[in-house]
Coordinates of C-alpha atoms in Angstrom, one line a residue:
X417 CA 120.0 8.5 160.9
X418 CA 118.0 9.6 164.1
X419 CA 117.2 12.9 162.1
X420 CA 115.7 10.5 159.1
X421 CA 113.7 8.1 161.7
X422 CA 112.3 11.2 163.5
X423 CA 111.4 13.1 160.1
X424 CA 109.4 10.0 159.1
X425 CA 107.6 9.5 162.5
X426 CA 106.8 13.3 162.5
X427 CA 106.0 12.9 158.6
X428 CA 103.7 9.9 158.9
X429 CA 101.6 11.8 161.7
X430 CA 100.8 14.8 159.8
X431 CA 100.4 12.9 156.2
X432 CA 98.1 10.3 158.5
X433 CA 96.4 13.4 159.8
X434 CA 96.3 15.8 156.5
X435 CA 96.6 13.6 153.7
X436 CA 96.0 10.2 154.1
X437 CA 91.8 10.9 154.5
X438 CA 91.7 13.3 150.9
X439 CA 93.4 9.4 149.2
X440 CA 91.1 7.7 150.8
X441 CA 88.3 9.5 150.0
X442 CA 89.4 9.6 146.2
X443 CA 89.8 13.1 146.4
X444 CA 93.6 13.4 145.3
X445 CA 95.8 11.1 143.1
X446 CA 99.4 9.4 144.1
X447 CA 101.3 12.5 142.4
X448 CA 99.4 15.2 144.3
X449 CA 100.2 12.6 148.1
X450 CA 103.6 13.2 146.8
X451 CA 104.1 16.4 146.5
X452 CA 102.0 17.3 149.8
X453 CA 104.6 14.9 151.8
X454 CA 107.2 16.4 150.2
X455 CA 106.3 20.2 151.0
X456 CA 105.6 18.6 154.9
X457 CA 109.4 17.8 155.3
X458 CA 111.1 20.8 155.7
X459 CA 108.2 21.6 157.9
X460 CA 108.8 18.7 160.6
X461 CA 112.5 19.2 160.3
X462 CA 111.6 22.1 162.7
X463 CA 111.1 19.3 165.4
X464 CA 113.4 16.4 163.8
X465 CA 116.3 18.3 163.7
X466 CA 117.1 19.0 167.6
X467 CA 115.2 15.8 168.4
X468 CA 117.6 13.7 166.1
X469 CA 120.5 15.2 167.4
X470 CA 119.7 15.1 171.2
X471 CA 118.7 11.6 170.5
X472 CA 122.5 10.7 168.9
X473 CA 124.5 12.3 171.6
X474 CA 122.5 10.3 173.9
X475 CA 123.1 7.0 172.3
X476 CA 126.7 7.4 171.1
X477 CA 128.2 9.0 174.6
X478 CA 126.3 6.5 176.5
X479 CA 127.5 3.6 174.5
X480 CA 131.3 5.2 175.2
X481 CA 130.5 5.0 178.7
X482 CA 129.2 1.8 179.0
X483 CA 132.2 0.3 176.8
X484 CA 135.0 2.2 179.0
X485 CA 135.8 3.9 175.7
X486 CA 135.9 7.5 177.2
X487 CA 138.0 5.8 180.4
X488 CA 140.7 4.7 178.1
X489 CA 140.7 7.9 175.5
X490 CA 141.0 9.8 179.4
X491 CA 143.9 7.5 180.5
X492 CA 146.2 8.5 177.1
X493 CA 145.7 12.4 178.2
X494 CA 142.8 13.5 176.5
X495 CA 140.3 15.7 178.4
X496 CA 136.7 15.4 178.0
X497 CA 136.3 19.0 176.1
X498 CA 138.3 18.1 173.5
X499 CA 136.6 14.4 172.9
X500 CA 132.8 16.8 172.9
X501 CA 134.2 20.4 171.1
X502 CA 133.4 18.4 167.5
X503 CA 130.3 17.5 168.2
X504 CA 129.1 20.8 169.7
X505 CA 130.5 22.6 166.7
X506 CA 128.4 20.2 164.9
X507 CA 125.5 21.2 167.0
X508 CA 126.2 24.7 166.2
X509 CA 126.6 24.3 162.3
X510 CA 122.7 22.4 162.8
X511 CA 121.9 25.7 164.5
X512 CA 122.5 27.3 161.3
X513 CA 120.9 25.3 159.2
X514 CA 117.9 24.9 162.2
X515 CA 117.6 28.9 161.7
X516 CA 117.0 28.7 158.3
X517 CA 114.1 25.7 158.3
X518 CA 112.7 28.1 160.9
X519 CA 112.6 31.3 159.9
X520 CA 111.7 30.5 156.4
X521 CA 112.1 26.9 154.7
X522 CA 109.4 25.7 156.9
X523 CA 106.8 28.3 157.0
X524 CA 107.2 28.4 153.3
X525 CA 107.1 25.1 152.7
X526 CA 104.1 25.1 155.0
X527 CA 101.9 27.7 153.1
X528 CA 102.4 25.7 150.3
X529 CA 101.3 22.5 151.7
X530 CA 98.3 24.7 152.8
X531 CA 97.7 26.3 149.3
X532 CA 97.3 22.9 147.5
X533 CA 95.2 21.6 150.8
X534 CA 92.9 24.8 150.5
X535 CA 92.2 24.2 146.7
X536 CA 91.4 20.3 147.0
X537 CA 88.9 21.7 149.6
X538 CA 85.5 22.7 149.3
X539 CA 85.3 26.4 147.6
X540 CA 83.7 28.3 150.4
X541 CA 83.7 26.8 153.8
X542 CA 84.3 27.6 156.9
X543 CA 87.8 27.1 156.6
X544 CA 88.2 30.6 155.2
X545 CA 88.1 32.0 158.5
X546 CA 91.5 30.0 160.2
X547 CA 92.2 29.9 163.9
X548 CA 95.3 31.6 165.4
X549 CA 96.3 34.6 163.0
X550 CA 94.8 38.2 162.8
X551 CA 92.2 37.7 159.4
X552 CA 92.8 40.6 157.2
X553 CA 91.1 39.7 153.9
X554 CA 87.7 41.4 154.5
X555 CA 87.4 44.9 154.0
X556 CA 87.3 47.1 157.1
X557 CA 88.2 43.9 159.1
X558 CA 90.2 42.7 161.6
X559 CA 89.0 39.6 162.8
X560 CA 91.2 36.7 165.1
X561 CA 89.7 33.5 166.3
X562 CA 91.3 31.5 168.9
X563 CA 89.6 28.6 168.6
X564 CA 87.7 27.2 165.3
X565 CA 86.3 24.0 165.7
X566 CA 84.3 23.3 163.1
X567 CA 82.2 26.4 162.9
X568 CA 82.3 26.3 166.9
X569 CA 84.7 29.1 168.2
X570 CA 86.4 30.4 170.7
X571 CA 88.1 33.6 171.7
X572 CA 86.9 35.7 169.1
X573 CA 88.2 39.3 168.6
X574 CA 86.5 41.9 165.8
X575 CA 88.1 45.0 165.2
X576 CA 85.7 46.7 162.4
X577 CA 86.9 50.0 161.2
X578 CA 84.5 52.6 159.6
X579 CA 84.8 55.9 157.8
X580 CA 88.3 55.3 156.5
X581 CA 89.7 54.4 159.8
X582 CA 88.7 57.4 162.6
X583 CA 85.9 55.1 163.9
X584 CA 86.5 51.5 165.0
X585 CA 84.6 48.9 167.1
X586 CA 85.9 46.6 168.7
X587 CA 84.2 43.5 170.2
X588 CA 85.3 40.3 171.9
X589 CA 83.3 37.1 172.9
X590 CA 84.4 33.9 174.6
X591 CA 82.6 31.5 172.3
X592 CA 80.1 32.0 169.4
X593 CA 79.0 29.9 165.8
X594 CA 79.6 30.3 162.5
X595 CA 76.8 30.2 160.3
X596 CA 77.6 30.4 156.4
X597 CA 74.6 31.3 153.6
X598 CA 75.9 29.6 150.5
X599 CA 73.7 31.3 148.2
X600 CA 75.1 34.9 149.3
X601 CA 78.1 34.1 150.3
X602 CA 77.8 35.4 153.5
X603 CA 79.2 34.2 156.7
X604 CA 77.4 34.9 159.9
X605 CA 79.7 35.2 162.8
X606 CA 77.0 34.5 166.2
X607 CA 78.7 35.9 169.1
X608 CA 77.7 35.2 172.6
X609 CA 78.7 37.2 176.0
X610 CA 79.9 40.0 174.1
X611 CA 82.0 43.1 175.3
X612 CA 83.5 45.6 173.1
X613 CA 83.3 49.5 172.5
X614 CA 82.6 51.8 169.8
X615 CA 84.8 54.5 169.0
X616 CA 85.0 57.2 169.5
X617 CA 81.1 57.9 170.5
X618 CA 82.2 55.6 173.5
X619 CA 79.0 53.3 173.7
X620 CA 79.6 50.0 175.2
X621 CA 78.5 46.6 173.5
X622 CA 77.4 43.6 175.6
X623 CA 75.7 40.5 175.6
X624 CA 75.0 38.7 172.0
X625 CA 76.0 40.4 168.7
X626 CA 76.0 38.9 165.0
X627 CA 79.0 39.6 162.4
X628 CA 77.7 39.0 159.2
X629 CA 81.2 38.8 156.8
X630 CA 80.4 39.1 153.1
X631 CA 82.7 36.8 151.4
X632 CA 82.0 38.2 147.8
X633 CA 84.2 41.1 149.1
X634 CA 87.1 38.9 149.7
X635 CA 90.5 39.8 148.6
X636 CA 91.0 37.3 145.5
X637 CA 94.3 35.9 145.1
X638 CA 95.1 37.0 148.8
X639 CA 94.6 34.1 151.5
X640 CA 97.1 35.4 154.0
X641 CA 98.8 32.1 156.0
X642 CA 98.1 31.7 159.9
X643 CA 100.8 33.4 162.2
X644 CA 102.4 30.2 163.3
X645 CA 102.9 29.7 159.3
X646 CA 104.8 32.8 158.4
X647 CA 108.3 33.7 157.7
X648 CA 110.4 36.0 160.1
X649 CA 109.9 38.8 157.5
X650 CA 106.9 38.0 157.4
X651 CA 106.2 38.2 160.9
X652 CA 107.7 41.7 161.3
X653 CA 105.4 42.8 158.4
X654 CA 102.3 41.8 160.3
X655 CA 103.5 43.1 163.4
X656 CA 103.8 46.2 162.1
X657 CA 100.6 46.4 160.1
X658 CA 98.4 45.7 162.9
X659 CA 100.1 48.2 165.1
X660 CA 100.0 50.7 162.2
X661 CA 95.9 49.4 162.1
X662 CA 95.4 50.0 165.8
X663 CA 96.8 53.1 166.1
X664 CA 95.2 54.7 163.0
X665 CA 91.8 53.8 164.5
X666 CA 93.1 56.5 167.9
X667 CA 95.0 58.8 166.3
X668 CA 92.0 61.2 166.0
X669 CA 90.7 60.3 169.3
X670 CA 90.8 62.5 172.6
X671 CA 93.4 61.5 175.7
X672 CA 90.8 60.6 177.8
X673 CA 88.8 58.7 174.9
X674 CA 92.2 56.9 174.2
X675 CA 92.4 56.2 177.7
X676 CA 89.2 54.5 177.9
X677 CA 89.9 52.2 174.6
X678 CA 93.4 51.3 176.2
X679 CA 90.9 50.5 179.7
X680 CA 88.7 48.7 177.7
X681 CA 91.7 46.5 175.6
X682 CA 93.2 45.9 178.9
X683 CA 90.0 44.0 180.5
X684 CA 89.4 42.0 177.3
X685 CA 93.2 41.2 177.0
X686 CA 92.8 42.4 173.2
X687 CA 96.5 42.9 172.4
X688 CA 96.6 41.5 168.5
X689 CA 100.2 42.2 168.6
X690 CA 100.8 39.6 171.3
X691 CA 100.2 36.0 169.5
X692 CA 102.7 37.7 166.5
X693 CA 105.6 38.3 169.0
X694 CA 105.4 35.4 170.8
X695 CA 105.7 33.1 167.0
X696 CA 108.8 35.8 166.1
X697 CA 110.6 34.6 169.7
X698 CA 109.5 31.4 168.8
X699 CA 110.9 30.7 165.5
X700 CA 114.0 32.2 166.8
X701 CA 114.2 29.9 170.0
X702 CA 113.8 27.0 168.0
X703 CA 117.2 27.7 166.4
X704 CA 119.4 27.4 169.1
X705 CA 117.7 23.8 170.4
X706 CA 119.8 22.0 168.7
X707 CA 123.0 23.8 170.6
X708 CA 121.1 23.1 174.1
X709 CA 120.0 19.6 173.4
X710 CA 123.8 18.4 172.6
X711 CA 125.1 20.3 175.6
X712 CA 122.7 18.7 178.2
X713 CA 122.6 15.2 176.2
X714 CA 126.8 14.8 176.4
X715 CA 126.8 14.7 180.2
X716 CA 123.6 12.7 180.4
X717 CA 124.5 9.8 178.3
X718 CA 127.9 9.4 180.2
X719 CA 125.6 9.1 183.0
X720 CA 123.3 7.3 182.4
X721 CA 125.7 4.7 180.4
X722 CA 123.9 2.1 179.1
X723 CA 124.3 0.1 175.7
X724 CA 120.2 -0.1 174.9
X725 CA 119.2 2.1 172.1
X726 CA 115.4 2.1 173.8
X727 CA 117.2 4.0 177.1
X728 CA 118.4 6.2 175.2
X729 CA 115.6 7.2 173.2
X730 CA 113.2 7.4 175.9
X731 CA 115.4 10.1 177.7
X732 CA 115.5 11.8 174.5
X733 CA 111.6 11.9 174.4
X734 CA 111.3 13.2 178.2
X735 CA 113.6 15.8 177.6
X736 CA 111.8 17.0 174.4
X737 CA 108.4 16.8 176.1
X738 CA 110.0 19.0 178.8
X739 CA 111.5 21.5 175.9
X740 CA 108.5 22.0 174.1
X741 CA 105.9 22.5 177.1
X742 CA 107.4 25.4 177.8
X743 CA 106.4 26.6 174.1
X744 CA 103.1 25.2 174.1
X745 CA 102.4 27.3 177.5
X746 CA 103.5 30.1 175.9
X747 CA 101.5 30.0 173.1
X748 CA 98.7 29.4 175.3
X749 CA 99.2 32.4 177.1
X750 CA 100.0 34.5 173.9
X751 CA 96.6 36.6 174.6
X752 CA 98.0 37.2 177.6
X753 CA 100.8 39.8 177.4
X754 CA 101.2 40.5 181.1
X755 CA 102.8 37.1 181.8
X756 CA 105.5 38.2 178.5
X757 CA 104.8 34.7 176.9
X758 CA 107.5 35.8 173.8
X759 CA 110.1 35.7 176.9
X760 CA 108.8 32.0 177.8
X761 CA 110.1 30.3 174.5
X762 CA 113.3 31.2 175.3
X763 CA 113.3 29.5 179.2
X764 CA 113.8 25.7 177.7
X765 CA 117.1 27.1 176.2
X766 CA 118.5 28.6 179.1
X767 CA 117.5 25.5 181.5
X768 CA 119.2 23.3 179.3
X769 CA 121.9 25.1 178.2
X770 CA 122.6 25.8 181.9
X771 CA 122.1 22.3 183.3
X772 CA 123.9 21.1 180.5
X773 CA 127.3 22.9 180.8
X774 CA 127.4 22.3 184.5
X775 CA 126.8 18.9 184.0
X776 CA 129.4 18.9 181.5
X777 CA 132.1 20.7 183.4
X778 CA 131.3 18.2 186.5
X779 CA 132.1 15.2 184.1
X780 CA 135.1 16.2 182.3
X781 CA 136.8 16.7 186.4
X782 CA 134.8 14.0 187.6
X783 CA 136.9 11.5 185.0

């Protein structure tokens, strides 16, 4: 039941967010809401899942508490590990089933609630150039923005290969516009504070530069999905064609000319690599909440003990604020692969896991 009341909270945000303005707008029919809600649940069951169940241990143990129900199962010999080991095997099995919402139900799912959302939209916009994946769909391109809001953008990295791929430039600027031509179907990409290099002459780039990115040569049929949208196979496949990318562009370079480039990436933090391992550690992370959340909710609704369903619930959203900051200061550090943001994700886990088999252990001698 708590999995079902989260999954419509969650549900009723994004269709609020996503759908509920294109039915307003008279823009989509019922049918088409339906199926857009429909591709959005196995998305939020990312969240619902380890939310609902951290929520239910909290309310069920800590009505057993309150009622003296564990007292008396305690009294006719039965230890505390026993009473819990069902409902961690439980927690376990939703593990499983967590892994597989994460690693591909979801992002699936999610692509496809994307691909009906791009085609209701206008045919060439500025959402053709998506924040927070490398964009690979222009020839000679690799292009990832950080920030795109609404033409305004932020943190945006251009690697722009010529002659096959034994020259490559590569520029980065904090902030910059997009400006799109209509009639030529060209996007301008205005960049402001720029610093890059060109390789392998050397010569550095600075201050304002302009992109222009014809969209006419746009791979047709091929609108890859964000990062935080793909599969685990998927992931790997991008990881691996961007490093493949990257080190094509220095394989016909000199040491000390690969030095320099490596110099040069280090300063702007340009490691494209970095936001796709930090997603694959997340997705992976995610699976075992479910496992940590039940271990660290047994001992706290014992605890706490108290009958009211809104005590319960309120503890359950503290700790899931506390889970998931960790994973939204990771993935605001995923430029930043000095401070190994793909290790953060998995911090949450540990903590609770920890905290919550301690806890655990101190209850079942405590009673």
């Amino acid at each position: 039941m708590t999995v079902a009341v989260f999954t419509f909270v969650l549900l009723l945000a994004d269709a609020v967010k996503e759908v509920l303005p294109l039915l307003v707008s008279g823009q989509v029919k019922f049918g088409v809401v339906g199926q857009l809600i429909g591709l959005l649940i196995p998305f939020v069951w990312v969240f619902a899942l380890p939310m609902g169940m951290l929520t239910a241990t909290l309310l069920i143990f800590g009505r057993l508490s309150a009622d003296q129900e564990l007292t008396a199962v305690r009294s006719s010999g039965i230890s505390l590990l026993s009473i819990t080991s069902p409902v961690l095997l439980l927690s376990l099995a939703l593990c499983g089933i967590s892994a597989l919402v994460n690693l591909d139900w979801g992002p699936r799912c999610r692509v496809a609630f994307t691909t009906v959302m791009f085609r209701l939209q206008t045919e060439f916009s500025t959402a053709q150039l998506p924040e927070g994946r490398p964009i690979k769909e222009f020839p000679n391109h690799i292009i990832y923005i950080g920030k795109n809001r609404n033409g305004v953008l932020q943190n945006i990295r251009i690697f722009r290969f010529e002659k096959g791929a034994n020259s490559v430039v590569q520029i980065f600027s904090p902030r910059g516009e997009i400006e799109t031509d209509v009639t030529n179907k060209v996007i301008y990409l205005h960049l402001h504070d720029c610093k890059g290099v060109s390789l392998p002459s050397g010569a550095l780039i600075s201050g304002d530069f302009t992109a222009p990115i014809d969209m006419a040569q746009q791979k047709k049929g091929e609108r890859r999905a964000k990062i935080t949208d793909m599969t685990f196979n998927e992931l790997r496949d991008e990881m691996r064609d961007v490093e493949r990318r990257v080190s094509a562009s220095l394989q016909n370079l000199t040491p000390e000319q690969i030095r320099m480039a490596k110099s040069e990436l280090k300063k702007q933090r340009a490691d494209p690599t970095s936001p796709i391992r930090v997603q694959i550690h997340r997705q992976v992370a995610f699976s075992f909440a479910c496992f940590g959340f039940t271990l660290l909710g047994i001992p706290l609704g014992i605890r706490v003990h108290r009958r009211e369903t809104n005590i319960g619930i309120g503890i359950a959203l503290i700790l899931v604020a506390l889970y998931y900051s960790f994973v939204l200061l990771a993935q605001s550090l995923d430029n930043r692969p000095e401070w190994a943001p793909h290790l953060l994700v998995w911090l949450p886990n540990f903590i609770f896991q920890a905290m919550g088999a301690v806890l655990l252990w101190r209850a079942n001698r405590g009673m």
